[in-house]
mmCIF file with all atom_site columns, C-alpha atoms in Angstrom:
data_model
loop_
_atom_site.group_PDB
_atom_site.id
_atom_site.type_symbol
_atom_site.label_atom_id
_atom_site.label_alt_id
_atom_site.label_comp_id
_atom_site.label_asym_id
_atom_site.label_entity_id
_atom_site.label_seq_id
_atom_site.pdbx_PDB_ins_code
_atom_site.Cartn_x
_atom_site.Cartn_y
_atom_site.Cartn_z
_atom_site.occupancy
_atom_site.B_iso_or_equiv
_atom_site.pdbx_formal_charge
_atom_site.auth_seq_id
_atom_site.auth_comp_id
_atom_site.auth_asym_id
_atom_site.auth_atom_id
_atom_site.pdbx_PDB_model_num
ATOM 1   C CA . UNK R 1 1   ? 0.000   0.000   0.000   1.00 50.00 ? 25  UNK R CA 1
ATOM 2   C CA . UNK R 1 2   ? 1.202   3.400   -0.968  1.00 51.00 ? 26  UNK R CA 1
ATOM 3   C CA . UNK R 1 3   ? 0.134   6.773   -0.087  1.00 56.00 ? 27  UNK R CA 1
ATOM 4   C CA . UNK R 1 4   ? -3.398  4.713   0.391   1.00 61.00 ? 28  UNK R CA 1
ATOM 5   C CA . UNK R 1 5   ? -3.643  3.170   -2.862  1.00 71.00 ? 29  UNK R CA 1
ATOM 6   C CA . UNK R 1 6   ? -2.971  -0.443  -2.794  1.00 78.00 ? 30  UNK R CA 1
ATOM 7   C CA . UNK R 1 7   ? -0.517  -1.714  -5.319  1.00 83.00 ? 31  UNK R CA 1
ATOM 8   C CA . UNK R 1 8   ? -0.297  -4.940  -6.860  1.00 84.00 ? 32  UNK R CA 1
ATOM 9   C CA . UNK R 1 9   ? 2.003   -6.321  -9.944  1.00 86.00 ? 33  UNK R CA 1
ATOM 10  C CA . UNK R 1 10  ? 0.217   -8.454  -12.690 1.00 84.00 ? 34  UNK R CA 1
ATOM 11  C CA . UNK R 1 11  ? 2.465   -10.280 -15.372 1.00 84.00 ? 35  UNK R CA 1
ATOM 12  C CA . UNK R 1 12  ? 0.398   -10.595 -18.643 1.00 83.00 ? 36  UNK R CA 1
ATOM 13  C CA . UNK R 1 13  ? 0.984   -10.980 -22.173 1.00 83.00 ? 37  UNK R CA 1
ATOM 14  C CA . UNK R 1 14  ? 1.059   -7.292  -23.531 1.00 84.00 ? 38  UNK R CA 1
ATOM 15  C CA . UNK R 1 15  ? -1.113  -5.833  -25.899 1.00 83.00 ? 39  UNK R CA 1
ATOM 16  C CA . UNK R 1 16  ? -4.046  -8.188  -24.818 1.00 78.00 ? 40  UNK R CA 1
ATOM 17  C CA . UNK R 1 17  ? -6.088  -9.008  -21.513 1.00 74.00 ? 41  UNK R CA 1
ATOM 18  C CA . UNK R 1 18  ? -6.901  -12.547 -19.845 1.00 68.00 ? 42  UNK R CA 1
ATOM 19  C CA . UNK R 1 19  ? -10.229 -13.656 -19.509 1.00 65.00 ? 43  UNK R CA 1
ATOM 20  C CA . UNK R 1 20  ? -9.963  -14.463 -15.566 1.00 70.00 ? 44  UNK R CA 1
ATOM 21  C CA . UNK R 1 21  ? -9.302  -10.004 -15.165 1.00 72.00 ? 45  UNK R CA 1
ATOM 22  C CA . UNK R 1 22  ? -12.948 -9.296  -13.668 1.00 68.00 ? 46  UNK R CA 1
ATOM 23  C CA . UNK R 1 23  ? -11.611 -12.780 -10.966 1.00 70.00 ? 47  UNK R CA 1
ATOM 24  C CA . UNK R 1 24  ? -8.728  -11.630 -10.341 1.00 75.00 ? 48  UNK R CA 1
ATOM 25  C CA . UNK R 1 25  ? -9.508  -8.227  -9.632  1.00 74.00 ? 49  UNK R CA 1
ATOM 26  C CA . UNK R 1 26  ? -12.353 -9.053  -7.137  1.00 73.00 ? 50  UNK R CA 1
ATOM 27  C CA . UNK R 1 27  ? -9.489  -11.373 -4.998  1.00 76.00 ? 51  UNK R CA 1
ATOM 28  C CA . UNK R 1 28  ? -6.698  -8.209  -5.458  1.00 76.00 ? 52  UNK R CA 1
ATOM 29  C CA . UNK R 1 29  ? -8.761  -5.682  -4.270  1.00 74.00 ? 53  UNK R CA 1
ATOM 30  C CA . UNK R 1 30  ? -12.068 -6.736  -3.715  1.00 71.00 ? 54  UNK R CA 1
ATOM 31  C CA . UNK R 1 31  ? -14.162 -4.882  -6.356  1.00 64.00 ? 55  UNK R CA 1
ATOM 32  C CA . UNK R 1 32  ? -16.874 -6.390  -9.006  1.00 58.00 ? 56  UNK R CA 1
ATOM 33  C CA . UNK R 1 33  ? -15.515 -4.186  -12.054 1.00 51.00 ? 57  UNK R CA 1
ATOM 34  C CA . UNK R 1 34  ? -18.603 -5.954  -14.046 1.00 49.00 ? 58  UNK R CA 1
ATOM 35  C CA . UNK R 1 35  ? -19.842 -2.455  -14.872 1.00 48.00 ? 59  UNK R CA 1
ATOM 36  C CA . UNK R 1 36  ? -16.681 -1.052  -16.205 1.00 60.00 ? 60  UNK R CA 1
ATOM 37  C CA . UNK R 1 37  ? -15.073 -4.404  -17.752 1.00 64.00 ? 61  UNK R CA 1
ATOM 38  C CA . UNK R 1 38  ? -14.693 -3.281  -21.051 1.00 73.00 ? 62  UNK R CA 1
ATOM 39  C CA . UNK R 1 39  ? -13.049 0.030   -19.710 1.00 75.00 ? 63  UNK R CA 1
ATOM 40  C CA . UNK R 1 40  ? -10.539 -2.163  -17.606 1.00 77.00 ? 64  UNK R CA 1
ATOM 41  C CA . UNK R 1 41  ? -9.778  -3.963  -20.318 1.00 79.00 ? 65  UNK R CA 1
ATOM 42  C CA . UNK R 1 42  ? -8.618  -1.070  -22.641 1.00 82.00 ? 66  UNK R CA 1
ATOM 43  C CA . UNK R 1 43  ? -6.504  0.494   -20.007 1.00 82.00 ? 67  UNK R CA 1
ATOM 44  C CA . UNK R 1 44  ? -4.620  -2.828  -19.388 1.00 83.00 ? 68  UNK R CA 1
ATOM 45  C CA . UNK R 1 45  ? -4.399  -2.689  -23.457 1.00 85.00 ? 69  UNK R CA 1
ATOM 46  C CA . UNK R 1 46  ? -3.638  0.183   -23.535 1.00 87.00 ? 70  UNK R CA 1
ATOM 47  C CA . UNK R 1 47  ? -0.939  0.764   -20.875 1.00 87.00 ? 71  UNK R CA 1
ATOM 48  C CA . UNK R 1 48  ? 1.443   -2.428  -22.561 1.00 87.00 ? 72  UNK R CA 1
ATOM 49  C CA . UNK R 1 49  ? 0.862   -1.833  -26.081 1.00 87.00 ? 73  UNK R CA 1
ATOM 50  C CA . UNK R 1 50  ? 4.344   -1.273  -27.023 1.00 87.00 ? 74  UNK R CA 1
ATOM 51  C CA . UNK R 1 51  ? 4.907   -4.677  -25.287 1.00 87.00 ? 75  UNK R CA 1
ATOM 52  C CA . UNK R 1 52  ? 2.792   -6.420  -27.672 1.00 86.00 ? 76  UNK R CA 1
ATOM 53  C CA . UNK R 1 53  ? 3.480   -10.054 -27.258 1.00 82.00 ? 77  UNK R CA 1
ATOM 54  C CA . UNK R 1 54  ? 5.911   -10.052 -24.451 1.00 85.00 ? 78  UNK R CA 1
ATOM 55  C CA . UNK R 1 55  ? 5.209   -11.033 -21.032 1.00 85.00 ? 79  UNK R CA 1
ATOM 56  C CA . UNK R 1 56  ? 5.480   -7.826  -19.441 1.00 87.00 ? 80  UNK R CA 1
ATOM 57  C CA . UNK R 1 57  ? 5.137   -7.147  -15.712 1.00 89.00 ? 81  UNK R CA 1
ATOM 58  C CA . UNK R 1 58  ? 2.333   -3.945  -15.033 1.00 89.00 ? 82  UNK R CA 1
ATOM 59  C CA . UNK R 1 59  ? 1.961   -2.528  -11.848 1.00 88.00 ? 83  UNK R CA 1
ATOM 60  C CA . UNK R 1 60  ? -2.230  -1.897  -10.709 1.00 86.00 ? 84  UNK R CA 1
ATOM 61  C CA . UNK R 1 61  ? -3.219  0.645   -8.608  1.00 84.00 ? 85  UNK R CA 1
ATOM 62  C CA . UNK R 1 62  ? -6.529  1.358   -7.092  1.00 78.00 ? 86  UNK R CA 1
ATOM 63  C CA . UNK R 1 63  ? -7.148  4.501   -5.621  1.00 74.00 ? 87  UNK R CA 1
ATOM 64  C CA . UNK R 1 64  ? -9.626  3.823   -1.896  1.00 69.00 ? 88  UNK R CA 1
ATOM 65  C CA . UNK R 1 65  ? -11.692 6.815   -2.550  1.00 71.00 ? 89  UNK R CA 1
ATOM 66  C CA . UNK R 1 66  ? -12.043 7.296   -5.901  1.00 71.00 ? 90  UNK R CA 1
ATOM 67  C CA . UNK R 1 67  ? -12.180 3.735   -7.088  1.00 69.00 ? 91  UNK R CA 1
ATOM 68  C CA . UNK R 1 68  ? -10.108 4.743   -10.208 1.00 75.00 ? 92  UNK R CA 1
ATOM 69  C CA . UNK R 1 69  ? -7.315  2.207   -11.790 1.00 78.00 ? 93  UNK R CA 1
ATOM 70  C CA . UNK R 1 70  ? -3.979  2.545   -13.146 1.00 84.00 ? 94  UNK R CA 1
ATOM 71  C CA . UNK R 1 71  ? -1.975  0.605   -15.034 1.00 87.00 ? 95  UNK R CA 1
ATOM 72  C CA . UNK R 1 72  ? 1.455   1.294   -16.126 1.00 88.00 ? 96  UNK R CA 1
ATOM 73  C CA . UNK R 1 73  ? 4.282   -1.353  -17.243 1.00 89.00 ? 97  UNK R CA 1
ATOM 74  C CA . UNK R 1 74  ? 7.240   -2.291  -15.101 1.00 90.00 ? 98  UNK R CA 1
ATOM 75  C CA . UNK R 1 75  ? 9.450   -4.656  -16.877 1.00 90.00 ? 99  UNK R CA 1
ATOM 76  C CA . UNK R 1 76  ? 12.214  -6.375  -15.368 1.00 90.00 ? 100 UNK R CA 1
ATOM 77  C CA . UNK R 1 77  ? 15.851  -6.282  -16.674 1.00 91.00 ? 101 UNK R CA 1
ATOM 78  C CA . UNK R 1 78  ? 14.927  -10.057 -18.795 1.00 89.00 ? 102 UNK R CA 1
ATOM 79  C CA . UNK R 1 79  ? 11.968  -8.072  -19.840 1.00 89.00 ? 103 UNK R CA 1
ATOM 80  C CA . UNK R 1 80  ? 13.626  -5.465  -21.465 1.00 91.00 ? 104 UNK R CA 1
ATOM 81  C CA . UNK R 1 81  ? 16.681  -7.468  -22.625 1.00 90.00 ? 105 UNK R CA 1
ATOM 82  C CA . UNK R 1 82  ? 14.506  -9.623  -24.860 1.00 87.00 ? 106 UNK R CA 1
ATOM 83  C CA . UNK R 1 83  ? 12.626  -6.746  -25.759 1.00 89.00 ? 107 UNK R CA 1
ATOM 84  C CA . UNK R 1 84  ? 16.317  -5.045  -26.633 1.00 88.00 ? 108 UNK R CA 1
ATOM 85  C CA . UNK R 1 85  ? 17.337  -8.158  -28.711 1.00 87.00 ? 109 UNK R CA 1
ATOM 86  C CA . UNK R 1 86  ? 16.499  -9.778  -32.123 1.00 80.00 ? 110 UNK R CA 1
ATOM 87  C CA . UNK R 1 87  ? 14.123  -12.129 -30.464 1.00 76.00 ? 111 UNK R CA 1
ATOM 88  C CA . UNK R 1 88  ? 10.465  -12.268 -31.790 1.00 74.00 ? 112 UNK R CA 1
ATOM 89  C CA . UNK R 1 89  ? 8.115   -13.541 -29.336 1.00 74.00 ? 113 UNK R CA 1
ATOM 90  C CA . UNK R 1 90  ? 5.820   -15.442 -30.802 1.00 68.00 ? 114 UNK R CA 1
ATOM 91  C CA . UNK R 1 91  ? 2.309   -14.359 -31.220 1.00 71.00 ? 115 UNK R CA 1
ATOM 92  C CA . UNK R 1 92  ? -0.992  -15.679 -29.400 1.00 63.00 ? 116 UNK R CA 1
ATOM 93  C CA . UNK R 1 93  ? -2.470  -17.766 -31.894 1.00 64.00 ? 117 UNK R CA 1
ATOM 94  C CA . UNK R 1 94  ? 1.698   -19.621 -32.467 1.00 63.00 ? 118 UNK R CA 1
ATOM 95  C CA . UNK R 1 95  ? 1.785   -20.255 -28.845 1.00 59.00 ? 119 UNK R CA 1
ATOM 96  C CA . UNK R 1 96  ? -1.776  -22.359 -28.826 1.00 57.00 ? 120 UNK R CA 1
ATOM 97  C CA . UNK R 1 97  ? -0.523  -24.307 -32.046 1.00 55.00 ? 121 UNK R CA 1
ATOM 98  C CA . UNK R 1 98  ? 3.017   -24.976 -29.787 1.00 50.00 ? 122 UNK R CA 1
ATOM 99  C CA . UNK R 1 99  ? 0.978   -26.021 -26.960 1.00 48.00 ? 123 UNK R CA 1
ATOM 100 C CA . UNK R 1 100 ? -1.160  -28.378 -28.923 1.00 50.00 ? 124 UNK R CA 1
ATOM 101 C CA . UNK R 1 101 ? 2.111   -29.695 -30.679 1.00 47.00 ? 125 UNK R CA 1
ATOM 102 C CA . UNK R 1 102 ? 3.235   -30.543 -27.546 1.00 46.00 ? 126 UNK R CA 1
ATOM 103 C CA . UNK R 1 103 ? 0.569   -32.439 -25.971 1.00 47.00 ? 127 UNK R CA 1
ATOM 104 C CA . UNK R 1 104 ? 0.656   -34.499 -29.371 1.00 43.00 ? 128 UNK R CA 1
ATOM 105 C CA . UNK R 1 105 ? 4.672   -34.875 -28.750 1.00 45.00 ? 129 UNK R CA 1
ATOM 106 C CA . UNK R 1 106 ? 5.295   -33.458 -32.359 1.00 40.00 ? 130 UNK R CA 1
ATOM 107 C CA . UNK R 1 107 ? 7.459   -29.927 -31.463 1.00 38.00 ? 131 UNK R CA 1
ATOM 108 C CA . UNK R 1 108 ? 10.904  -29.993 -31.465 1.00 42.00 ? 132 UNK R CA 1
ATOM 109 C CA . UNK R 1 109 ? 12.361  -29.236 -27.912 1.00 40.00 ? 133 UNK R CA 1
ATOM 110 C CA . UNK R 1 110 ? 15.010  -29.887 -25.336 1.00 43.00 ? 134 UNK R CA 1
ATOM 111 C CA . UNK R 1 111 ? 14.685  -31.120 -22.077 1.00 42.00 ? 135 UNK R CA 1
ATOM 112 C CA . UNK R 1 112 ? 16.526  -30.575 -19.120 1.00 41.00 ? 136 UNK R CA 1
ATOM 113 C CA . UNK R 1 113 ? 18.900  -33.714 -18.930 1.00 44.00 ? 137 UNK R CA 1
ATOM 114 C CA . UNK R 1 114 ? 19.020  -34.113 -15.221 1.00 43.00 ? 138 UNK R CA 1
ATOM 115 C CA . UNK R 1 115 ? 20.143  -37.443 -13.935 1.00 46.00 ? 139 UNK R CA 1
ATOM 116 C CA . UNK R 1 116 ? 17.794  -39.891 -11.630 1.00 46.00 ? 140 UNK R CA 1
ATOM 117 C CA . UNK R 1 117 ? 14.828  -37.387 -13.186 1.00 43.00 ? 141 UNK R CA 1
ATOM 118 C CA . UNK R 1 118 ? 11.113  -38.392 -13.731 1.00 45.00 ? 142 UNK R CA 1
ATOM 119 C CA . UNK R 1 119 ? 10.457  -38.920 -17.446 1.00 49.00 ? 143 UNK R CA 1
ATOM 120 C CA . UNK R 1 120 ? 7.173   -35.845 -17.522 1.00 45.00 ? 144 UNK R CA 1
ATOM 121 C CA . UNK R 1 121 ? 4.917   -35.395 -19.931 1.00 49.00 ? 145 UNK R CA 1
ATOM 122 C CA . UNK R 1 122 ? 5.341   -33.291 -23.170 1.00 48.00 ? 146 UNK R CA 1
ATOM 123 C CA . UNK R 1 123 ? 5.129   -29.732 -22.375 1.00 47.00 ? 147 UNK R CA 1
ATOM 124 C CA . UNK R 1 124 ? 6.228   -29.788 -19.041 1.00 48.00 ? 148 UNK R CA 1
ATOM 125 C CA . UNK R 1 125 ? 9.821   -28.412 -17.996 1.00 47.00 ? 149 UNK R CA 1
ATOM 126 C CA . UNK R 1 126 ? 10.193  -27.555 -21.295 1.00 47.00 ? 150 UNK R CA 1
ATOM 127 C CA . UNK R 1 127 ? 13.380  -24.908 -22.129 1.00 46.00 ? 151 UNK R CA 1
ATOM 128 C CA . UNK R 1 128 ? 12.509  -23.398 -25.700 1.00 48.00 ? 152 UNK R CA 1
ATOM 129 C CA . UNK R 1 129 ? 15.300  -22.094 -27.913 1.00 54.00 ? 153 UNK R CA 1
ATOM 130 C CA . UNK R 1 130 ? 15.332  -18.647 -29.335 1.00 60.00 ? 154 UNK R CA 1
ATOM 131 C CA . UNK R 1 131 ? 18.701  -16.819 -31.242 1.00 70.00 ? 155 UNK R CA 1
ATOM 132 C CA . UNK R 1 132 ? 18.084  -13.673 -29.245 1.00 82.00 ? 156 UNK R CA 1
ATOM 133 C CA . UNK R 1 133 ? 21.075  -11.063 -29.464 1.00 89.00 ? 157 UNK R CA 1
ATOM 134 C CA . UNK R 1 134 ? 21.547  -7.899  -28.298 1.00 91.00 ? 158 UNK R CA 1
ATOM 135 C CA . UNK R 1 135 ? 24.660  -4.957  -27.937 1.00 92.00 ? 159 UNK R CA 1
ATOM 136 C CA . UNK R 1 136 ? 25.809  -3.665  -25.868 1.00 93.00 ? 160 UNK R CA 1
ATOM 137 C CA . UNK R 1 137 ? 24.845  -0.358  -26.013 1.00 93.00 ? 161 UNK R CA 1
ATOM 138 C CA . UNK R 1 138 ? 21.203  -1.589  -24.904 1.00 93.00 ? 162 UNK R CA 1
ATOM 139 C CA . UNK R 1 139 ? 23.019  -3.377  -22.259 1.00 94.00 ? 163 UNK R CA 1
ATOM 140 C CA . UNK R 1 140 ? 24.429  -0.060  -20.479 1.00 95.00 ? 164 UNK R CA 1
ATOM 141 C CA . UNK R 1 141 ? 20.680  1.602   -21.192 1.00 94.00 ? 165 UNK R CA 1
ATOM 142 C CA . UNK R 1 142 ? 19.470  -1.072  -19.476 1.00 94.00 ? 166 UNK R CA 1
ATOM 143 C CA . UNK R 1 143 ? 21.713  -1.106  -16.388 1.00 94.00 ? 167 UNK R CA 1
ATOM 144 C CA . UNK R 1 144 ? 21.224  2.463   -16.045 1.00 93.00 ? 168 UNK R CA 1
ATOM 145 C CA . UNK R 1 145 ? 17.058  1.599   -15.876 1.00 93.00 ? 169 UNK R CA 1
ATOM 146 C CA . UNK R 1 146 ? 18.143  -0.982  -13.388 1.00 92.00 ? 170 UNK R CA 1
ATOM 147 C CA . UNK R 1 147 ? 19.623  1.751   -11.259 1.00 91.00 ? 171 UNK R CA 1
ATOM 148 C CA . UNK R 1 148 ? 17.426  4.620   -11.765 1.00 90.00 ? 172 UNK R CA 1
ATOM 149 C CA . UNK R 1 149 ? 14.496  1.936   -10.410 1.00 88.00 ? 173 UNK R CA 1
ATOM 150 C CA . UNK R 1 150 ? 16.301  0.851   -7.607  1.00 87.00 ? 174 UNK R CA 1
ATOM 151 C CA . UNK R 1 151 ? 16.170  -2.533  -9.101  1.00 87.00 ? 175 UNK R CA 1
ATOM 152 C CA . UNK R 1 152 ? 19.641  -3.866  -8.388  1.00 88.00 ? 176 UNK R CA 1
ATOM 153 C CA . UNK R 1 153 ? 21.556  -4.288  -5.168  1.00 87.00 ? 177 UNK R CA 1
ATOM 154 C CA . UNK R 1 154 ? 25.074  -3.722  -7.284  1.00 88.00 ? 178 UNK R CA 1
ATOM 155 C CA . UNK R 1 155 ? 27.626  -0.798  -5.687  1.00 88.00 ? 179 UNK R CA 1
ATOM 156 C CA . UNK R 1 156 ? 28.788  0.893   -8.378  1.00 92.00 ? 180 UNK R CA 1
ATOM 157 C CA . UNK R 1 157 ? 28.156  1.139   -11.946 1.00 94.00 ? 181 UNK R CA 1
ATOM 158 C CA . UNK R 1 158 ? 30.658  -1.832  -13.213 1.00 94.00 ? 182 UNK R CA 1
ATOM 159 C CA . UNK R 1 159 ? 28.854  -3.808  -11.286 1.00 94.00 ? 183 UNK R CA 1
ATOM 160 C CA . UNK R 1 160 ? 25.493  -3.316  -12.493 1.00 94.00 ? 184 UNK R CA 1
ATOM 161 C CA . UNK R 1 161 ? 26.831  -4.043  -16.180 1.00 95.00 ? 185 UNK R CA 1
ATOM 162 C CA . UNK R 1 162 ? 27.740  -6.967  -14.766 1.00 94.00 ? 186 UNK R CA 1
ATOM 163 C CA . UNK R 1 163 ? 25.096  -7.798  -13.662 1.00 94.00 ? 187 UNK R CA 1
ATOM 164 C CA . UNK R 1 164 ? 22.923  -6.974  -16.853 1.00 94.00 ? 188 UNK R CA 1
ATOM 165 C CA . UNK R 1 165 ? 25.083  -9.003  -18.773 1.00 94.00 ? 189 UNK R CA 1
ATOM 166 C CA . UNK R 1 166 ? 24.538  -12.354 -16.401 1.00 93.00 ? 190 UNK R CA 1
ATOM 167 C CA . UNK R 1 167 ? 20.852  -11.739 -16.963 1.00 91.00 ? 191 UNK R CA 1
ATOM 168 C CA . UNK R 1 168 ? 21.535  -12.004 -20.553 1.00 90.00 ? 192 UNK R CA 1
ATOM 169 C CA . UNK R 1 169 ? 23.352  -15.579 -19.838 1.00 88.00 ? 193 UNK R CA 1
ATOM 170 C CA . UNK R 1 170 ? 20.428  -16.726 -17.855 1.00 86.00 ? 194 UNK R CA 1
ATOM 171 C CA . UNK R 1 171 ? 17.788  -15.540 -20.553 1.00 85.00 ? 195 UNK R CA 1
ATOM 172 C CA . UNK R 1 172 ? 19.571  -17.400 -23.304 1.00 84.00 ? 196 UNK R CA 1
ATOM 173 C CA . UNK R 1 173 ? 20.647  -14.083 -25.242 1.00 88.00 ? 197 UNK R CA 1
ATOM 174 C CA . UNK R 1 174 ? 23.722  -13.042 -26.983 1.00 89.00 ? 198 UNK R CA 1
ATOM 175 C CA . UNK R 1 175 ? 25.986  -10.074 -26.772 1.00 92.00 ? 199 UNK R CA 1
ATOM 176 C CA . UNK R 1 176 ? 27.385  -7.967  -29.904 1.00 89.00 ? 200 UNK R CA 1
ATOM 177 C CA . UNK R 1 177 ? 27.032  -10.496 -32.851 1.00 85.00 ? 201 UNK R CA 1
ATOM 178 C CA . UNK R 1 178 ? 27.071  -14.078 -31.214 1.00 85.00 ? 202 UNK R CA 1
ATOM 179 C CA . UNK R 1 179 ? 28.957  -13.835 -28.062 1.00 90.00 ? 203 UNK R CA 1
ATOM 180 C CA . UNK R 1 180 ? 28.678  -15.365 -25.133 1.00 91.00 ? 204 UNK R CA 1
ATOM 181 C CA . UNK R 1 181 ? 27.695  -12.807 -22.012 1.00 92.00 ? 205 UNK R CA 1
ATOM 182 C CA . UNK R 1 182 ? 29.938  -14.247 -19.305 1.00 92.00 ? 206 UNK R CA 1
ATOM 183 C CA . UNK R 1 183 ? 32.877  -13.927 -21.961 1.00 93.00 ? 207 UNK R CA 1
ATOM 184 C CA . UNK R 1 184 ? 31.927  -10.341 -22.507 1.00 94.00 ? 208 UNK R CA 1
ATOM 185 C CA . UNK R 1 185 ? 31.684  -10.123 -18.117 1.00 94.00 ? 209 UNK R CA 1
ATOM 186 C CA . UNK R 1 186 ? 34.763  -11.554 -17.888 1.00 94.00 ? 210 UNK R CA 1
ATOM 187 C CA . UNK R 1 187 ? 36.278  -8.980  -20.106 1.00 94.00 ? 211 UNK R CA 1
ATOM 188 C CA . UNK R 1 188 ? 34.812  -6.165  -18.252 1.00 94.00 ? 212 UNK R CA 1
ATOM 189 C CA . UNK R 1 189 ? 35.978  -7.382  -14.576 1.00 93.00 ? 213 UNK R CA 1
ATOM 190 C CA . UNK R 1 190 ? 39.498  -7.534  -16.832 1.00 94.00 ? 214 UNK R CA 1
ATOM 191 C CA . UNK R 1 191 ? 39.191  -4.092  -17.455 1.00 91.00 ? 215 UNK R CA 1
ATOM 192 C CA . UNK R 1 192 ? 39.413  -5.234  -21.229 1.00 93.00 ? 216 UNK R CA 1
ATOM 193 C CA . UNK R 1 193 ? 36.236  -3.582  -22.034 1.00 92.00 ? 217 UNK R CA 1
ATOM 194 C CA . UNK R 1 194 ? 35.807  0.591   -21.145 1.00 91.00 ? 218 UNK R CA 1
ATOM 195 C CA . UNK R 1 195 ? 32.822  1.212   -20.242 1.00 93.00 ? 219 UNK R CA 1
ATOM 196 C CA . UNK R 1 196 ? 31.032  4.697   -20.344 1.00 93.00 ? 220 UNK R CA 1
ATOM 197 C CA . UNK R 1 197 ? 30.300  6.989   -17.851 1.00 92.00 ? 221 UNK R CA 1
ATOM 198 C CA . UNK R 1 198 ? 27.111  6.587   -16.153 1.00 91.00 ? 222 UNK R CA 1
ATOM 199 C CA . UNK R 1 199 ? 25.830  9.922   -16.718 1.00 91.00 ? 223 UNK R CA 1
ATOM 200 C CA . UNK R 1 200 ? 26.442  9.921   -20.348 1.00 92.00 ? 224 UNK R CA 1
ATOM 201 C CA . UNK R 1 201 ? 24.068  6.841   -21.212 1.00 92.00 ? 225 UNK R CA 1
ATOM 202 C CA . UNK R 1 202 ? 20.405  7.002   -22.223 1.00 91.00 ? 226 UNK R CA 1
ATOM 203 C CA . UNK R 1 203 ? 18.136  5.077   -20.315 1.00 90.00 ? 227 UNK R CA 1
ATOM 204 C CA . UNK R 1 204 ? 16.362  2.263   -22.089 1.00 88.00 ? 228 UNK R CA 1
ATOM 205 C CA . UNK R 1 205 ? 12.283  3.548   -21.179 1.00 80.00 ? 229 UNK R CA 1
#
């Protein structure tokens, strides 16, 4: 709760709004929007448009008084990075044919090869494969967001960039043409790589 309007955060796929929205409101806040669905639904459109696609993170508030709604979008760092990269989510209608694929067992994937491990059913633990890549100029804009947010527990600015960069490992993306991000963090603990001043890069929102 801040300054008296509760706060809640809502992943969703941007651009678009679930069907369970008039549930899920009613349990977050304890309202029956049924009157003003269709206006709900446009401002959670409406608010993550230029996050069509993605699963973005959006932060609800709901004014006590007033009963008014906002919605605004508050990515995380993976967030932005894919949106920073060449990776193309795939749209609503792709994702339904990959699910049904998968029930059927006929979509290419790879598993998680962990010894002693249950044998689970298609489309479960699944790690998809994307060819996501991104420079590093969007890295620094993104490590400044990081900062300006309050979103990172990193010192000083190297370390931030560091930390951007092993969020690009973990979210299977690629740094300046192809290369692997921990090779590219190894080279900027090194001092190999010179990094700008702070002050002097945009910020990625």
């Amino acid at each position: 709760i801040m300054d008296g309007e509760k706060v809640v955060i809502k992943r969703i796929y941007g651009g678009r709004c679930g069907s369970n929205l008039n549930l899920w409101l009613y349990k977050k806040f304890n309202i029956t929007p049924i009157p003003r669905d269709e206006d709900i639904r446009n401002t959670f459109i409406s608010a993550t448009s230029d996050w069509t696609n993605y699963k973005i993170d959006t932060e609800v508030k709901l004014h006590p008084k007033t009963g008014q709604l906002q919605v605004r979008a508050v990515p995380t760092a993976s967030q932005m990075i894919l949106r920073a990269s060449s990776y193309v989510p795939v749209t609503y209608q792709e994702r339904n044919l990959i699910t049904g694929s998968l029930d059927k067992g006929g979509w290419e994937i790879t598993r998680r090869n962990v010894k002693g491990a249950r044998d689970y059913k298609p489309g479960q633990h699944v790690k998809y494969k994307h060819e996501g890549d991104i420079d590093l100029i969007s890295v620094y804009a993104i490590a400044k967001q990081q900062r300006k947010r309050d979103k990172t527990n990193a010192q000083n600015w190297k370390d931030v960039v560091k930390e951007t960069l092993g969020i690009c490992y973990s979210a299977g993306v690629t740094v300046e043409g192809g290369q692997n991000p921990l090779k590219i963090q190894r080279k900027v603990i090194q001092d190999k790589i010179v990094l700008p001043k702070e002050e002097e890069v945009e910020l990625f929102l």
